């Protein structure tokens, strides 16, 4: 059964504790960190992750949409992240490898993320050290965008590489996922579905989480 990771990008940041409690039936909590450089939007940073950690036991899946993320790995680990994703497009390969090593040294799960333009094969240099690959199905930066059907092929290609080189690695899909496409995304090979607007836009977030899980 797929895991569901609601994205707090669609939460009310003035009522974050209550909005995290509303999704406590989920498997993970997805935290979108944006720096205004790697993506045009600015969201939250290290202090907010540290505050979230004090208020929930949920698994914190922190998606770093920041330039040169190796600079921040230790700080996000100490803030209480359980898993960090760094974008392959955000730095040179040697620095991405440094970022993954820093996660491992801190005992935090290691993931790389792919923008829609990036091919599945870009994960090959890292695949054996990864706990997760994140495939974006929208251009990163904003919640509430339309799912890019063309990314289903990338999901299938990443699934094939994971099956071949590191079968226990999770495959997370992020962007425009909802009840209409959860089954297709899971069938393409996803094991974790991020959902922002589909969960927080629902009248009953717990029911929306259960429906996504059953669909997948
Ligand atoms: C987009 C973020 C996503 C976003 C998903 O850059 O990485 O996690 O919050 O939101 P929805 O599910 O609304 O597309
Ligand atoms: Zn995300």
PDB file of N, CA and C and ligand atoms in Angstrom, residues 7 9-10 30 32 34 63 65 136 138-145 174-177 194-198, ligand 1:
ATOM      1  N   UNK A   7       1.382  17.706   1.975  1.00  0.00           N
ATOM      2  CA  UNK A   7       2.328  18.826   1.924  1.00  0.00           C
ATOM      3  C   UNK A   7       1.757  20.002   2.696  1.00  0.00           C
ATOM      4  N   UNK A   9       2.589  22.889   2.477  1.00  0.00           N
ATOM      5  CA  UNK A   9       2.555  24.113   1.659  1.00  0.00           C
ATOM      6  C   UNK A   9       1.111  24.618   1.518  1.00  0.00           C
ATOM      7  N   UNK A  10       0.163  23.690   1.567  1.00  0.00           N
ATOM      8  CA  UNK A  10      -1.247  24.069   1.434  1.00  0.00           C
ATOM      9  C   UNK A  10      -1.918  24.294   2.791  1.00  0.00           C
ATOM     10  N   UNK A  30       5.051  16.128   4.535  1.00  0.00           N
ATOM     11  CA  UNK A  30       5.953  16.661   3.504  1.00  0.00           C
ATOM     12  C   UNK A  30       6.127  18.162   3.725  1.00  0.00           C
ATOM     13  N   UNK A  32       7.926  21.577   2.362  1.00  0.00           N
ATOM     14  CA  UNK A  32       8.545  22.177   1.175  1.00  0.00           C
ATOM     15  C   UNK A  32       9.348  23.413   1.554  1.00  0.00           C
ATOM     16  N   UNK A  34      11.717  26.341   0.220  1.00  0.00           N
ATOM     17  CA  UNK A  34      12.041  27.030  -1.048  1.00  0.00           C
ATOM     18  C   UNK A  34      12.808  28.312  -0.732  1.00  0.00           C
ATOM     19  N   UNK A  63      11.644  18.447   1.708  1.00  0.00           N
ATOM     20  CA  UNK A  63      11.965  18.603   0.282  1.00  0.00           C
ATOM     21  C   UNK A  63      12.669  19.947   0.110  1.00  0.00           C
ATOM     22  N   UNK A  65      14.108  22.666  -1.938  1.00  0.00           N
ATOM     23  CA  UNK A  65      14.164  23.308  -3.264  1.00  0.00           C
ATOM     24  C   UNK A  65      15.032  24.544  -3.104  1.00  0.00           C
ATOM     25  N   UNK A 136       9.288  14.888  -9.567  1.00  0.00           N
ATOM     26  CA  UNK A 136       8.340  16.002  -9.623  1.00  0.00           C
ATOM     27  C   UNK A 136       7.412  15.825 -10.832  1.00  0.00           C
ATOM     28  N   UNK A 138       5.150  18.380 -11.405  1.00  0.00           N
ATOM     29  CA  UNK A 138       4.879  19.781 -11.776  1.00  0.00           C
ATOM     30  C   UNK A 138       6.243  20.478 -11.727  1.00  0.00           C
ATOM     31  N   UNK A 139       6.337  21.694 -12.275  1.00  0.00           N
ATOM     32  CA  UNK A 139       7.556  22.480 -12.048  1.00  0.00           C
ATOM     33  C   UNK A 139       7.556  22.876 -10.576  1.00  0.00           C
ATOM     34  N   UNK A 140       8.645  22.601  -9.832  1.00  0.00           N
ATOM     35  CA  UNK A 140       8.625  22.935  -8.413  1.00  0.00           C
ATOM     36  C   UNK A 140       8.454  24.434  -8.181  1.00  0.00           C
ATOM     37  N   UNK A 141       7.815  24.772  -7.086  1.00  0.00           N
ATOM     38  CA  UNK A 141       7.654  26.181  -6.726  1.00  0.00           C
ATOM     39  C   UNK A 141       6.313  26.513  -6.094  1.00  0.00           C
ATOM     40  N   UNK A 142       5.268  25.851  -6.554  1.00  0.00           N
ATOM     41  CA  UNK A 142       3.933  26.220  -6.074  1.00  0.00           C
ATOM     42  C   UNK A 142       3.033  24.999  -5.949  1.00  0.00           C
ATOM     43  N   UNK A 143       2.137  25.035  -4.970  1.00  0.00           N
ATOM     44  CA  UNK A 143       1.127  23.990  -4.846  1.00  0.00           C
ATOM     45  C   UNK A 143      -0.010  24.261  -5.826  1.00  0.00           C
ATOM     46  N   UNK A 144      -0.884  23.282  -5.963  1.00  0.00           N
ATOM     47  CA  UNK A 144      -2.114  23.474  -6.737  1.00  0.00           C
ATOM     48  C   UNK A 144      -1.952  23.472  -8.240  1.00  0.00           C
ATOM     49  N   UNK A 145      -0.823  22.984  -8.765  1.00  0.00           N
ATOM     50  CA  UNK A 145      -0.638  22.945 -10.222  1.00  0.00           C
ATOM     51  C   UNK A 145      -1.167  21.628 -10.804  1.00  0.00           C
ATOM     52  N   UNK A 174       5.472  13.879  -6.560  1.00  0.00           N
ATOM     53  CA  UNK A 174       5.094  15.153  -5.936  1.00  0.00           C
ATOM     54  C   UNK A 174       4.623  16.141  -6.996  1.00  0.00           C
ATOM     55  N   UNK A 175       3.364  16.580  -6.854  1.00  0.00           N
ATOM     56  CA  UNK A 175       2.851  17.632  -7.720  1.00  0.00           C
ATOM     57  C   UNK A 175       1.577  17.232  -8.445  1.00  0.00           C
ATOM     58  N   UNK A 176       0.463  17.835  -8.046  1.00  0.00           N
ATOM     59  CA  UNK A 176      -0.798  17.596  -8.750  1.00  0.00           C
ATOM     60  C   UNK A 176      -1.385  16.215  -8.543  1.00  0.00           C
ATOM     61  N   UNK A 177      -0.972  15.527  -7.472  1.00  0.00           N
ATOM     62  CA  UNK A 177      -1.508  14.180  -7.215  1.00  0.00           C
ATOM     63  C   UNK A 177      -2.818  14.299  -6.435  1.00  0.00           C
ATOM     64  N   UNK A 194       2.812  12.475  -2.537  1.00  0.00           N
ATOM     65  CA  UNK A 194       2.663  13.777  -1.880  1.00  0.00           C
ATOM     66  C   UNK A 194       1.336  14.367  -2.344  1.00  0.00           C
ATOM     67  N   UNK A 195       0.609  14.971  -1.414  1.00  0.00           N
ATOM     68  CA  UNK A 195      -0.646  15.627  -1.805  1.00  0.00           C
ATOM     69  C   UNK A 195      -0.844  16.858  -0.942  1.00  0.00           C
ATOM     70  N   UNK A 196      -0.845  18.015  -1.576  1.00  0.00           N
ATOM     71  CA  UNK A 196      -1.071  19.274  -0.864  1.00  0.00           C
ATOM     72  C   UNK A 196      -2.514  19.684  -0.978  1.00  0.00           C
ATOM     73  N   UNK A 197      -2.891  20.229  -2.125  1.00  0.00           N
ATOM     74  CA  UNK A 197      -4.251  20.732  -2.272  1.00  0.00           C
ATOM     75  C   UNK A 197      -5.294  19.619  -2.181  1.00  0.00           C
ATOM     76  N   UNK A 198      -4.962  18.408  -2.630  1.00  0.00           N
ATOM     77  CA  UNK A 198      -5.949  17.318  -2.587  1.00  0.00           C
ATOM     78  C   UNK A 198      -6.312  16.949  -1.146  1.00  0.00           C
TER      79      UNK A 198
HETATM   80  C1  LIG B   1       5.724  22.013  -5.297  1.00  0.00           C
HETATM   81  C2  LIG B   1       5.891  21.242  -4.018  1.00  0.00           C
HETATM   82  C3  LIG B   1       4.814  20.260  -3.749  1.00  0.00           C
HETATM   83  C4  LIG B   1       3.439  20.889  -3.593  1.00  0.00           C
HETATM   84  C5  LIG B   1       2.402  19.853  -3.899  1.00  0.00           C
HETATM   85  O1  LIG B   1       6.897  22.663  -5.618  1.00  0.00           O
HETATM   86  O2  LIG B   1       7.109  20.521  -4.004  1.00  0.00           O
HETATM   87  O3  LIG B   1       5.110  19.461  -2.619  1.00  0.00           O
HETATM   88  O4  LIG B   1       3.218  21.380  -2.314  1.00  0.00           O
HETATM   89  O5  LIG B   1       1.167  20.480  -3.880  1.00  0.00           O
HETATM   90  P1  LIG B   1      -0.051  19.911  -4.747  1.00  0.00           P
HETATM   91  O6  LIG B   1      -0.330  18.538  -4.247  1.00  0.00           O
HETATM   92  O7  LIG B   1      -1.144  20.884  -4.483  1.00  0.00           O
HETATM   93  O8  LIG B   1       0.406  19.908  -6.184  1.00  0.00           O
END
